[in-house]
Coordinates of C-alpha atoms (C1' of nucleotides) and ligand atoms in Angstrom, one line a residue:
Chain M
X1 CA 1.0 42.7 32.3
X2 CA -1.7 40.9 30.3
X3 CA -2.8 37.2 32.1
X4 CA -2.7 36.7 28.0
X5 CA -1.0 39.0 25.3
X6 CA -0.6 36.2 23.3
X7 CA -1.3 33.0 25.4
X8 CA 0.4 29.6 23.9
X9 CA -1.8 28.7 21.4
X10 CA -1.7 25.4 22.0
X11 CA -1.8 23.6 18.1
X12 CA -4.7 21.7 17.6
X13 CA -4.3 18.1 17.2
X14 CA -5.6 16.8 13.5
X15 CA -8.5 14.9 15.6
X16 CA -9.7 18.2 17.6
X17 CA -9.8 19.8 13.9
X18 CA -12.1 17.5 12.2
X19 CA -14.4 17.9 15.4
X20 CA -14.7 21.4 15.5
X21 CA -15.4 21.5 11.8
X22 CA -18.2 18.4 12.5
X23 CA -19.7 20.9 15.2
X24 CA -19.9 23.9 13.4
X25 CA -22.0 22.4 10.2
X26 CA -24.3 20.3 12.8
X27 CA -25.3 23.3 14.7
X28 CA -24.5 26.1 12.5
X29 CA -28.1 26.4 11.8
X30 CA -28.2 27.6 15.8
X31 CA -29.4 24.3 17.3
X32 CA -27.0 21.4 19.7
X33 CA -25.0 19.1 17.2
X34 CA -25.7 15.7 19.2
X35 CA -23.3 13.1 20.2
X36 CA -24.9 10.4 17.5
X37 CA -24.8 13.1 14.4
X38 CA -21.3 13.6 15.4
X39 CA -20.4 10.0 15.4
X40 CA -22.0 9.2 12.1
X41 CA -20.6 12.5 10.7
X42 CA -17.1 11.3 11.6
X43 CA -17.4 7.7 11.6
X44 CA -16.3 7.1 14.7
X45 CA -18.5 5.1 17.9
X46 CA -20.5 7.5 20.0
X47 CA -18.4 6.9 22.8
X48 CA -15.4 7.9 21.0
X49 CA -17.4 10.9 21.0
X50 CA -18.3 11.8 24.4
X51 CA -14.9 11.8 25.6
X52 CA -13.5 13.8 23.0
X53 CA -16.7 16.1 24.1
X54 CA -14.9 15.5 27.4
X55 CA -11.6 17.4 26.2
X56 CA -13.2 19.7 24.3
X57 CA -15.0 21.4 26.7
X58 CA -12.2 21.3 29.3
X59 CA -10.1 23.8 27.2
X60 CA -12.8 25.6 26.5
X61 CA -13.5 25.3 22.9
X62 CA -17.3 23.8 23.5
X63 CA -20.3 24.3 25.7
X64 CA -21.7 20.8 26.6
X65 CA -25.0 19.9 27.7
X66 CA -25.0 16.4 29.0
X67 CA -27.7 14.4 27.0
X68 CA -28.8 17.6 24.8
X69 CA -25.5 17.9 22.7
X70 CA -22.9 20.8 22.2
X71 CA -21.9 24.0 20.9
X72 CA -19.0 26.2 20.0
X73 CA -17.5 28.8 22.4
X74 CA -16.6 32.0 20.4
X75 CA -12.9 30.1 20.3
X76 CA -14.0 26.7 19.1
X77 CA -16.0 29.1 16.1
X78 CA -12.4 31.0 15.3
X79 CA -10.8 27.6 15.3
X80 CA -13.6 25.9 13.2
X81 CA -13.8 28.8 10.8
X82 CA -9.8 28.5 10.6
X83 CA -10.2 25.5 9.0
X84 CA -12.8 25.5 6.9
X85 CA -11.0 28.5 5.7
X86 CA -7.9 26.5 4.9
X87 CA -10.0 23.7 3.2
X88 CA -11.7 25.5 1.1
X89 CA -8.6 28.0 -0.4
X90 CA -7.0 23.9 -0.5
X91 CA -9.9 23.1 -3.1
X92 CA -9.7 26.1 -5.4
X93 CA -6.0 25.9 -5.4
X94 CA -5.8 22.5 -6.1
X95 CA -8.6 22.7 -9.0
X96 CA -7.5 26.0 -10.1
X97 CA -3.7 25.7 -10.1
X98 CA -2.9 21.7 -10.3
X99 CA -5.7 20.5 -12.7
X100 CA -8.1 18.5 -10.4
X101 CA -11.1 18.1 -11.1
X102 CA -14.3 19.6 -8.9
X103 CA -14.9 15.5 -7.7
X104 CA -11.8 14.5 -5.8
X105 CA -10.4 17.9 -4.2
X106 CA -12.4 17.5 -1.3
X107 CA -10.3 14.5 0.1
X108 CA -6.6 16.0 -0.5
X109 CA -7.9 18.7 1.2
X110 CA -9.2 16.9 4.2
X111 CA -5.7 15.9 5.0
X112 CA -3.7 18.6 4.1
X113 CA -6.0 21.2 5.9
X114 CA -3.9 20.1 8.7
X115 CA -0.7 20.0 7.7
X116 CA -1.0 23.8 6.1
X117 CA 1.1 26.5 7.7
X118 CA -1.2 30.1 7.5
X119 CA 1.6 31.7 5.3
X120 CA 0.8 29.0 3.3
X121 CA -2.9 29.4 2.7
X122 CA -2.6 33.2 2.4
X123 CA 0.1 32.9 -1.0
X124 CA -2.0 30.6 -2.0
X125 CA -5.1 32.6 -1.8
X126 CA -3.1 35.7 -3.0
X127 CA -2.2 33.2 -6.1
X128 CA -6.0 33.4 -6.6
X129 CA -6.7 36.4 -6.3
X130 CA -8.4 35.6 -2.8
X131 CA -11.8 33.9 -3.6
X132 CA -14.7 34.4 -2.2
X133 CA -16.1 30.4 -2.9
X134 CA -14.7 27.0 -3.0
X135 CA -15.3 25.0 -6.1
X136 CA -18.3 23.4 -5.2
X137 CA -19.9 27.1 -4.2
X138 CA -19.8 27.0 -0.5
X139 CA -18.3 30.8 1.0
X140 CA -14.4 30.9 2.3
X141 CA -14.1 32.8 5.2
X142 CA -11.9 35.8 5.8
X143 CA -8.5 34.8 7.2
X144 CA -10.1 37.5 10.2
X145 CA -13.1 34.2 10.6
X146 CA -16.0 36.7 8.6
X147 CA -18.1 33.7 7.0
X148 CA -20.8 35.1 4.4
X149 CA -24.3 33.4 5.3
X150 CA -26.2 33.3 2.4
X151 CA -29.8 32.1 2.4
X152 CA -30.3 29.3 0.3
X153 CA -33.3 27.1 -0.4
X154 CA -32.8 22.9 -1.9
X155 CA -34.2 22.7 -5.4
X156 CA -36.2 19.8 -3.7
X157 CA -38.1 23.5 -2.1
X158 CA -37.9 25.6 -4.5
X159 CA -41.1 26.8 -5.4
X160 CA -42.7 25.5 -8.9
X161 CA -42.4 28.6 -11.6
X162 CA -39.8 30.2 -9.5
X163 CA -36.3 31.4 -11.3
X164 CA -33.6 30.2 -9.3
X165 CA -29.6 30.4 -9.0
X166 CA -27.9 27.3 -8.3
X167 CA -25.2 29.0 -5.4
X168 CA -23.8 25.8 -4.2
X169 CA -23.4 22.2 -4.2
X170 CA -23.0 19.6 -1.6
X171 CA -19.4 18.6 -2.1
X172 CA -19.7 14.9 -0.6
X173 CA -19.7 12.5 -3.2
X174 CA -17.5 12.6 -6.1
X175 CA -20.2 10.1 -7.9
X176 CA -22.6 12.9 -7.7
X177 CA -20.1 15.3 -8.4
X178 CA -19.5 14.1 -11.8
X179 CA -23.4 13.7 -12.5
X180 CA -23.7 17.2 -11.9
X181 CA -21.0 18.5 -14.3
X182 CA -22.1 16.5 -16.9
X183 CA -25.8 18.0 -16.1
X184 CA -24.4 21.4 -16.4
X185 CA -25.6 21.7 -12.9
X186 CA -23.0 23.4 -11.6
X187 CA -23.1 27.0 -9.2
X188 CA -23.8 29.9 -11.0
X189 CA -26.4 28.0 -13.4
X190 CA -29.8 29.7 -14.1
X191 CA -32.9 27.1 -13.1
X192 CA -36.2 27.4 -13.9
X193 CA -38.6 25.2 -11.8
X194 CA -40.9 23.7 -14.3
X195 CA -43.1 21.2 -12.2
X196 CA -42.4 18.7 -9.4
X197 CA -44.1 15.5 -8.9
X198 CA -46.2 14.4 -5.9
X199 CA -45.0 12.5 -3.4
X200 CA -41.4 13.4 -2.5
X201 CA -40.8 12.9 -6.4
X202 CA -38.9 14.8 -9.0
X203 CA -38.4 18.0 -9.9
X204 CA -38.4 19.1 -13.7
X205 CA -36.2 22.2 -14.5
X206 CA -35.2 23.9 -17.4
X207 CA -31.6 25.1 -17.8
X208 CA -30.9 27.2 -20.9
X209 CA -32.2 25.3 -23.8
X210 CA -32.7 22.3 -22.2
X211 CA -34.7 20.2 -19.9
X212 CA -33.6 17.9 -17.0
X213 CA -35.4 15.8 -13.9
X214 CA -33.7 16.4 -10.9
X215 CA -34.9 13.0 -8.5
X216 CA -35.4 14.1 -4.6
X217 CA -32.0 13.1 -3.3
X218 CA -30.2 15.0 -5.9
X219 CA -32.5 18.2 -5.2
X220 CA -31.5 18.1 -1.7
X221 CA -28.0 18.4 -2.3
X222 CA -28.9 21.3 -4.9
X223 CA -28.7 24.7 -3.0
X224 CA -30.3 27.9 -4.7
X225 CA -31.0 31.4 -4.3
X226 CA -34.7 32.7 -5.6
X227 CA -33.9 35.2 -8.6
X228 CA -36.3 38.0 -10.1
X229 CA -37.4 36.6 -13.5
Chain V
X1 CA -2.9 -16.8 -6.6
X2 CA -0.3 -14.7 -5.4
X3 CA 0.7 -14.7 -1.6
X4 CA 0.7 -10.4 -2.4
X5 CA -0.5 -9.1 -5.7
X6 CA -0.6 -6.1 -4.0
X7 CA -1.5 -6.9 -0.7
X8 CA -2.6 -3.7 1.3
X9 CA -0.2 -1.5 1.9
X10 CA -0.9 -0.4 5.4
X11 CA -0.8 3.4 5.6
X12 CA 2.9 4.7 7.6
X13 CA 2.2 7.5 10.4
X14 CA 4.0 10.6 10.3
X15 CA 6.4 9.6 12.9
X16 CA 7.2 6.6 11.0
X17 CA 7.9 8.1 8.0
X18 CA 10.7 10.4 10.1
X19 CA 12.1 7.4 11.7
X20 CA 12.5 5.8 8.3
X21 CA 13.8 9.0 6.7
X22 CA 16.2 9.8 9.4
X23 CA 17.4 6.0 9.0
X24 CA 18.1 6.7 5.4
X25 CA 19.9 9.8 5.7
X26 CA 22.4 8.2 8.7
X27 CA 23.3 4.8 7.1
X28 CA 23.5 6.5 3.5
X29 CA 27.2 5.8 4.2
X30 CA 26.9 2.2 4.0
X31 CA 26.7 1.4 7.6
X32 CA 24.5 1.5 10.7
X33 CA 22.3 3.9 11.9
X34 CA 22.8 4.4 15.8
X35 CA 19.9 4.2 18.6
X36 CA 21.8 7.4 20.0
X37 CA 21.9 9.5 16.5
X38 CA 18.7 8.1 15.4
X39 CA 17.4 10.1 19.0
X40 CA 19.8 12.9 18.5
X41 CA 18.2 14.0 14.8
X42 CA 14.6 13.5 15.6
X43 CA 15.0 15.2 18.7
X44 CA 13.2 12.4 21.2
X45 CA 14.9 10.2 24.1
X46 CA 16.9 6.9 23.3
X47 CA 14.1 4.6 24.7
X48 CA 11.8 5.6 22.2
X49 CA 13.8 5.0 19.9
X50 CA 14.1 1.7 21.0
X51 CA 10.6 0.9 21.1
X52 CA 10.0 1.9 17.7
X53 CA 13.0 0.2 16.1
X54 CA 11.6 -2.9 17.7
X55 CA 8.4 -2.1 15.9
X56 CA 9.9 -1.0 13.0
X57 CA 11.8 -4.6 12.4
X58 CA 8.3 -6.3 13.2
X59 CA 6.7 -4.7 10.5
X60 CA 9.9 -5.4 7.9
X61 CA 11.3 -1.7 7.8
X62 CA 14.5 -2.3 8.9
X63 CA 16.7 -5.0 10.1
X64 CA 17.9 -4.4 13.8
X65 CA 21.1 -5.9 14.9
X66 CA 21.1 -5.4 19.4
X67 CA 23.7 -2.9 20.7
X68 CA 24.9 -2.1 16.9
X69 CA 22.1 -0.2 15.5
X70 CA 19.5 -0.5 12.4
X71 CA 19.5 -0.5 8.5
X72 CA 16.9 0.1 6.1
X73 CA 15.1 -3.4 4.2
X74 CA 14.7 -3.4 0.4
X75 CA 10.8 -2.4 1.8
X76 CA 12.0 0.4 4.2
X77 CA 14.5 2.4 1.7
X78 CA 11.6 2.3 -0.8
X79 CA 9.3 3.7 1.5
X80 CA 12.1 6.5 2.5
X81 CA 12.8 7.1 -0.9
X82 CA 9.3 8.1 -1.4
X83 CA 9.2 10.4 1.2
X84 CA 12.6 12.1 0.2
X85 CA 10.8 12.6 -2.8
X86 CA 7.9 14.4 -1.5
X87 CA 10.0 16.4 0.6
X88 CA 12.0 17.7 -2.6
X89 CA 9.5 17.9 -4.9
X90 CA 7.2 20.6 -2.0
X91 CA 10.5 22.4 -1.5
X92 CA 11.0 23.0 -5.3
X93 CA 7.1 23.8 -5.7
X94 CA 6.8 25.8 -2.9
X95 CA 10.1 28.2 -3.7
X96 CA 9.1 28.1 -7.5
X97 CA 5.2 28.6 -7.9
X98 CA 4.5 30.2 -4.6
X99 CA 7.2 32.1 -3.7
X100 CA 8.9 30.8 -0.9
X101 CA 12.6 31.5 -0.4
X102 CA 14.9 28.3 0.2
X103 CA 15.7 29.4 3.4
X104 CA 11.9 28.5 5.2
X105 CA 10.7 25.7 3.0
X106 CA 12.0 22.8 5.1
X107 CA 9.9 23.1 7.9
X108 CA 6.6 23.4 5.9
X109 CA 7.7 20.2 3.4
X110 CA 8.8 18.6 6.3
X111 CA 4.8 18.7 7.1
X112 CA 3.7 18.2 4.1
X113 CA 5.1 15.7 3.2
X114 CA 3.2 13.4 5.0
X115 CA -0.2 14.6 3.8
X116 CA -0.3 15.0 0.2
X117 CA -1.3 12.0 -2.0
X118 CA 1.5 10.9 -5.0
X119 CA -1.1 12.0 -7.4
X120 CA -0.7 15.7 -5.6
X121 CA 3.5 15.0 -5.9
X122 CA 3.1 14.3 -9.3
X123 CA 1.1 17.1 -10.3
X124 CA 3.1 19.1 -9.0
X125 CA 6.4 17.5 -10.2
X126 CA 4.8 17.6 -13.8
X127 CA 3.6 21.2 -13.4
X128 CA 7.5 22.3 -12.0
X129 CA 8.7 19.7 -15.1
X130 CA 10.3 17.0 -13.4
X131 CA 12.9 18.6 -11.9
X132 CA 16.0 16.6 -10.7
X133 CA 17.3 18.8 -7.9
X134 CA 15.6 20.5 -4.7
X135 CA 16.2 23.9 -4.3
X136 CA 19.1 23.2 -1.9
X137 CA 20.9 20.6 -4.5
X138 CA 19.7 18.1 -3.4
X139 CA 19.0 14.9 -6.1
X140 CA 15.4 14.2 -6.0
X141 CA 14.2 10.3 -5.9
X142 CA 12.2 8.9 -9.1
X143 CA 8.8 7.8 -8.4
X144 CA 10.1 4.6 -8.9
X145 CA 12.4 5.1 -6.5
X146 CA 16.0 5.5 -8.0
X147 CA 18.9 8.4 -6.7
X148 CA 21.5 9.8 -8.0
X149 CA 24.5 9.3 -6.2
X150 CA 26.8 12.1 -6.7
X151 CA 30.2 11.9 -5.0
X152 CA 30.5 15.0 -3.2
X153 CA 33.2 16.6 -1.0
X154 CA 32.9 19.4 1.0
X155 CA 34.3 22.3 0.5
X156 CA 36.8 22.4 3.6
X157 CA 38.4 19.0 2.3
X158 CA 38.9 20.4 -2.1
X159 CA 42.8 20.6 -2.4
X160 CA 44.0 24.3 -2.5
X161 CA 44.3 25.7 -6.1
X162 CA 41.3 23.2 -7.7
X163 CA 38.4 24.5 -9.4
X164 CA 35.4 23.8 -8.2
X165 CA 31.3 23.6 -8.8
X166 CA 28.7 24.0 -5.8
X167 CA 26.0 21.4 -6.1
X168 CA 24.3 21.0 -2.5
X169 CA 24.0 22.8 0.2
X170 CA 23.0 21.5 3.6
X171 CA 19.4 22.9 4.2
X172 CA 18.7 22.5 8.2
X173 CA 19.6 26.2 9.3
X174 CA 17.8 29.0 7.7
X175 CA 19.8 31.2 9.1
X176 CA 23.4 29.9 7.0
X177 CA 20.9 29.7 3.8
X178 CA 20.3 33.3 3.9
X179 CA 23.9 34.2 4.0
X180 CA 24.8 31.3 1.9
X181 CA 22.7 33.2 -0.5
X182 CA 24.0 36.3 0.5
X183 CA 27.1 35.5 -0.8
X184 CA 26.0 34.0 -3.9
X185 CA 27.1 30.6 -3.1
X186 CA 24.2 28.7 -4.4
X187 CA 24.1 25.6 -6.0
X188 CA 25.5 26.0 -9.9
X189 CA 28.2 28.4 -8.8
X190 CA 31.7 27.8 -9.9
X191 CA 35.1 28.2 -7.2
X192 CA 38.5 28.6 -7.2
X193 CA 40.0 27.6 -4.1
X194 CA 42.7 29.8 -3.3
X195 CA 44.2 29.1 0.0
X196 CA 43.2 27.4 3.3
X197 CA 44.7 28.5 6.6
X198 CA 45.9 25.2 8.9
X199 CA 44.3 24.2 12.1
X200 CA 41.1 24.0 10.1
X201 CA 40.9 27.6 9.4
X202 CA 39.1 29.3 6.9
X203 CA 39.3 28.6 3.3
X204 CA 39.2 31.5 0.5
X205 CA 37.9 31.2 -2.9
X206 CA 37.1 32.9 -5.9
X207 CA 33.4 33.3 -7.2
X208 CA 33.4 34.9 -10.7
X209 CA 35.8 38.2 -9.7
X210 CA 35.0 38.2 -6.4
X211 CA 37.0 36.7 -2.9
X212 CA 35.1 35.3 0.1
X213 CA 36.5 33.6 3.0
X214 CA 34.4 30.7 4.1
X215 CA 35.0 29.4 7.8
X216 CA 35.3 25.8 8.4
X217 CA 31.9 25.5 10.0
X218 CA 30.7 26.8 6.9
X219 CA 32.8 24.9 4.5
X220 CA 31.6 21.7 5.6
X221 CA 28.1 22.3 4.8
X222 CA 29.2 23.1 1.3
X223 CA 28.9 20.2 -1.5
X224 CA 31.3 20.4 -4.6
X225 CA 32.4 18.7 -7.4
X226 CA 35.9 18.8 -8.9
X227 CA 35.5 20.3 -12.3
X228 CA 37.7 20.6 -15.2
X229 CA 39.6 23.6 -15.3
Chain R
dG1 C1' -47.8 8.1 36.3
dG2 C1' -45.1 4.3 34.8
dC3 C1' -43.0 1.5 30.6
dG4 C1' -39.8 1.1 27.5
dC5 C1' -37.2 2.8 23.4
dT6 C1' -33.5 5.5 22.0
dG7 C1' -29.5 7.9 22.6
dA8 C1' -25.8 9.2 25.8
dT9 C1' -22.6 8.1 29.0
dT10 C1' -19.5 5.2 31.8
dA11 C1' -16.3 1.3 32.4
dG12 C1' -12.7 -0.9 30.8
dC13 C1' -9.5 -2.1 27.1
dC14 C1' -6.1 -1.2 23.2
dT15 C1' -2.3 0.9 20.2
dA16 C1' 0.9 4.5 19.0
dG17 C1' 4.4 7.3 20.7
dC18 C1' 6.4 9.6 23.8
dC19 C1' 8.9 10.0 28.7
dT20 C1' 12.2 8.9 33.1
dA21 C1' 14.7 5.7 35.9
dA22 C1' 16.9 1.4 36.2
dT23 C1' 19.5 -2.1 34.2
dT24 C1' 22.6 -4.4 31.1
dA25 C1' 25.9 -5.0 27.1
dT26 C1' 30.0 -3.4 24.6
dG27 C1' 34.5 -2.4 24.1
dA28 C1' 38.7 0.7 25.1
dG29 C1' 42.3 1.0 28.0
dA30 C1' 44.9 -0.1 32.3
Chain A
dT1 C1' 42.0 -10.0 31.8
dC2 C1' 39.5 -6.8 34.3
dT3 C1' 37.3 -2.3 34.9
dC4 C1' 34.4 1.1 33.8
dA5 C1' 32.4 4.7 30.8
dT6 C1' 29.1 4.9 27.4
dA7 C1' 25.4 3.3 24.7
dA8 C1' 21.4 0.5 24.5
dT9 C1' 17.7 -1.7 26.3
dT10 C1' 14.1 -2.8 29.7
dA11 C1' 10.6 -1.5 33.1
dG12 C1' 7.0 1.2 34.0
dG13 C1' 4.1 5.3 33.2
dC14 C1' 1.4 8.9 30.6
dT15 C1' -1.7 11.1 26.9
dA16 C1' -4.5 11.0 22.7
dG17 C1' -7.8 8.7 20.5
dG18 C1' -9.9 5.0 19.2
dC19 C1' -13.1 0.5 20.5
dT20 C1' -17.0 -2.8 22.8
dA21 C1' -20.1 -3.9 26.4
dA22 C1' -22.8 -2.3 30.1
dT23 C1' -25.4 1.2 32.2
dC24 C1' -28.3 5.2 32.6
dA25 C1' -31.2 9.4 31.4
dG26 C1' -34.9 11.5 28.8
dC27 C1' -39.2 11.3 26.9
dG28 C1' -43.2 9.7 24.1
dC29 C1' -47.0 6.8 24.7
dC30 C1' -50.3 3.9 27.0
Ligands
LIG1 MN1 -9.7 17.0 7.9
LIG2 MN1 -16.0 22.1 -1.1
LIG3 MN1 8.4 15.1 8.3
LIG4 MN1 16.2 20.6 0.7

DNA sequence: GGCGCTGATTAGCCTAGCCTAATTATGAGA
DNA sequence: TCTCATAATTAGGCTAGGCTAATCAGCGCC
């Protein structure tokens, strides 16, 4: 017989779920995600770290290299891409279905990620009409762990003249949140990059009609896709 | 100034929350939960029981009398209360907007229920319109914390020849929901008890024109209510 | 090539919750 | 009243997941 037709899969603890997610956005641009980045990332102590890095990479779902950082095996990325998965359906169902609003999904869906059953997420994707992107713009993966990898450029890069499409919003402060929706900076939106200051300053953009300055933080957390004018 | 104007309400862990449920549903009755039944419905050993009844009556949860067993405080029925209503409310959503049947809710509200926020409970409550029953019967708690307290018999102790409405149903096999359900004995339904066969045998009713014979096992996880005839 | 800063790890401790084995209290019946 | 079965508690141990303080590895710079 199979060593593993179906081998126990052992549930995840909620602890061992926030990690993997951590890992996969720190390194998900191919590099290590390091011990410190981690920590901060999760606010825990860097120690707390290493031995979760400890556990982790006994049952096999990260490579670690001592003092370089770590990396998801092929089962850490299924497990990571579960999740992210599951909190992202969470946010369009909960915005979509139960009236929140774009600036406080992300925390309900932080806890509940984990207490979601997967014949849960699916009817509640099917209730959707199974969406493609989360409120804040960001791509759901398939339930089969298929993540679309768009490449997206900060307005704070964007090239001065260029026509851009806001794709996707950094969905980490519900202060900044609400900015944007009252900007009307919200994914989807057409930009067109006007001028940009010297010295990491601001960028000037014209949306429709109007005219806003988008200040250096904010333009970070602006991602965009070039579009032909 | 106050001693507590609302002095922080220290977040319960899941397995607090069971405990405290679990302590509601056994001394319901008036009278005192034992360590041994306490163990028995949660499924974990007597000593750990132990240990967290001693840590429950630290914290003010429940008043512990040695070697006769535990009863909720004022503080500790509130906070049971709240979770009986989150448990309700995510059946009644979950069977109503996402299409659940009543027989495989429990397990994923039992879940739940620890996770969501009460603004998610109420949203959804408001969105289902306040409903006063689970899917099962059950009388769902107010957020402020009041229950209706029907007085129920079961169906294998109604006198022969009364007339009868089903309100609850006892929800903790899935397997007696579906042929509860079968059947058509769902909450709502109106009997006619017919005959019951000594040395607790089988009772037969009448539902609308139809005749079922309901064993005893059954019969006592059937609620009624005597009803005018 | 060595110094020293930074970040990572190790050592040691803590709480929550579980467990088994041993001990003790309670109360029904002889 | 004494005995003894049963239930409860205590003793002691384990894992997960945190913490702080101490140590150590890597590496840029003189
Ligand atoms: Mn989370
Ligand atoms: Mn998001
Ligand atoms: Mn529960
Ligand atoms: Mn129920």
């Amino acid at each position: 017989m199979h060593a593993t037709l179906r081998d126990a899969p052992t549930p995840l603890t909620r602890s061992v779920e926030d990690y993997l997610k951590v890992i996969y956005h720190l390194s998900s641009q191919g590099g290590f995600a390091s011990t410190s980045d981690i920590a901060a990332m999760l606010e825990v102590a860097p120690p707390s770290v290493s031995g979760m890095v400890k556990r982790l990479s006994e049952t096999g779902l990260i490579e670690h290299v001592p003092y370089r950082g770590v990396q998801l095996t092929n089962q850490g990325r299924r497990a990571a891409l579960r999740m992210i998965r599951r909190h992202r359906i969470l946010e369009v169902y909960l915005t979509q279905q139960l009236g929140y609003d774009w600036d406080n999904v992300h925390e309900e869906a932080e806890r509940l990620e984990h207490a979601v059953s997967d014949e849960l997420i699916e009817r509640m994707a099917g209730a959707l009409g199974d969406p493609h992107y989360d409120p804040h713009g960001a791509p759901i993966p398939t339930p089969g762990g298929e993540i679309e990898e768009a490449e997206l450029i900060t307005l704070a890069d964007a090239p001065v003249d260029g026509v851009l499409e806001l794709r996707q919003v950094n969905d980490d402060d519900p202060a900044r949140l609400r900015y944007l929706a009252d900007q009307g900076l919200t994914p989807g939106t057409r930009l067109t990059v006007l001028e940009r200051q010297p010295f990491n300053g601001p960028t000037t953009v014209r949306i429709g009609a109007a005219t806003r300055v988008v200040g250096r933080e904010l333009a970070l957390a602006l991602w965009c896709r070039g579009v032909q004018a």
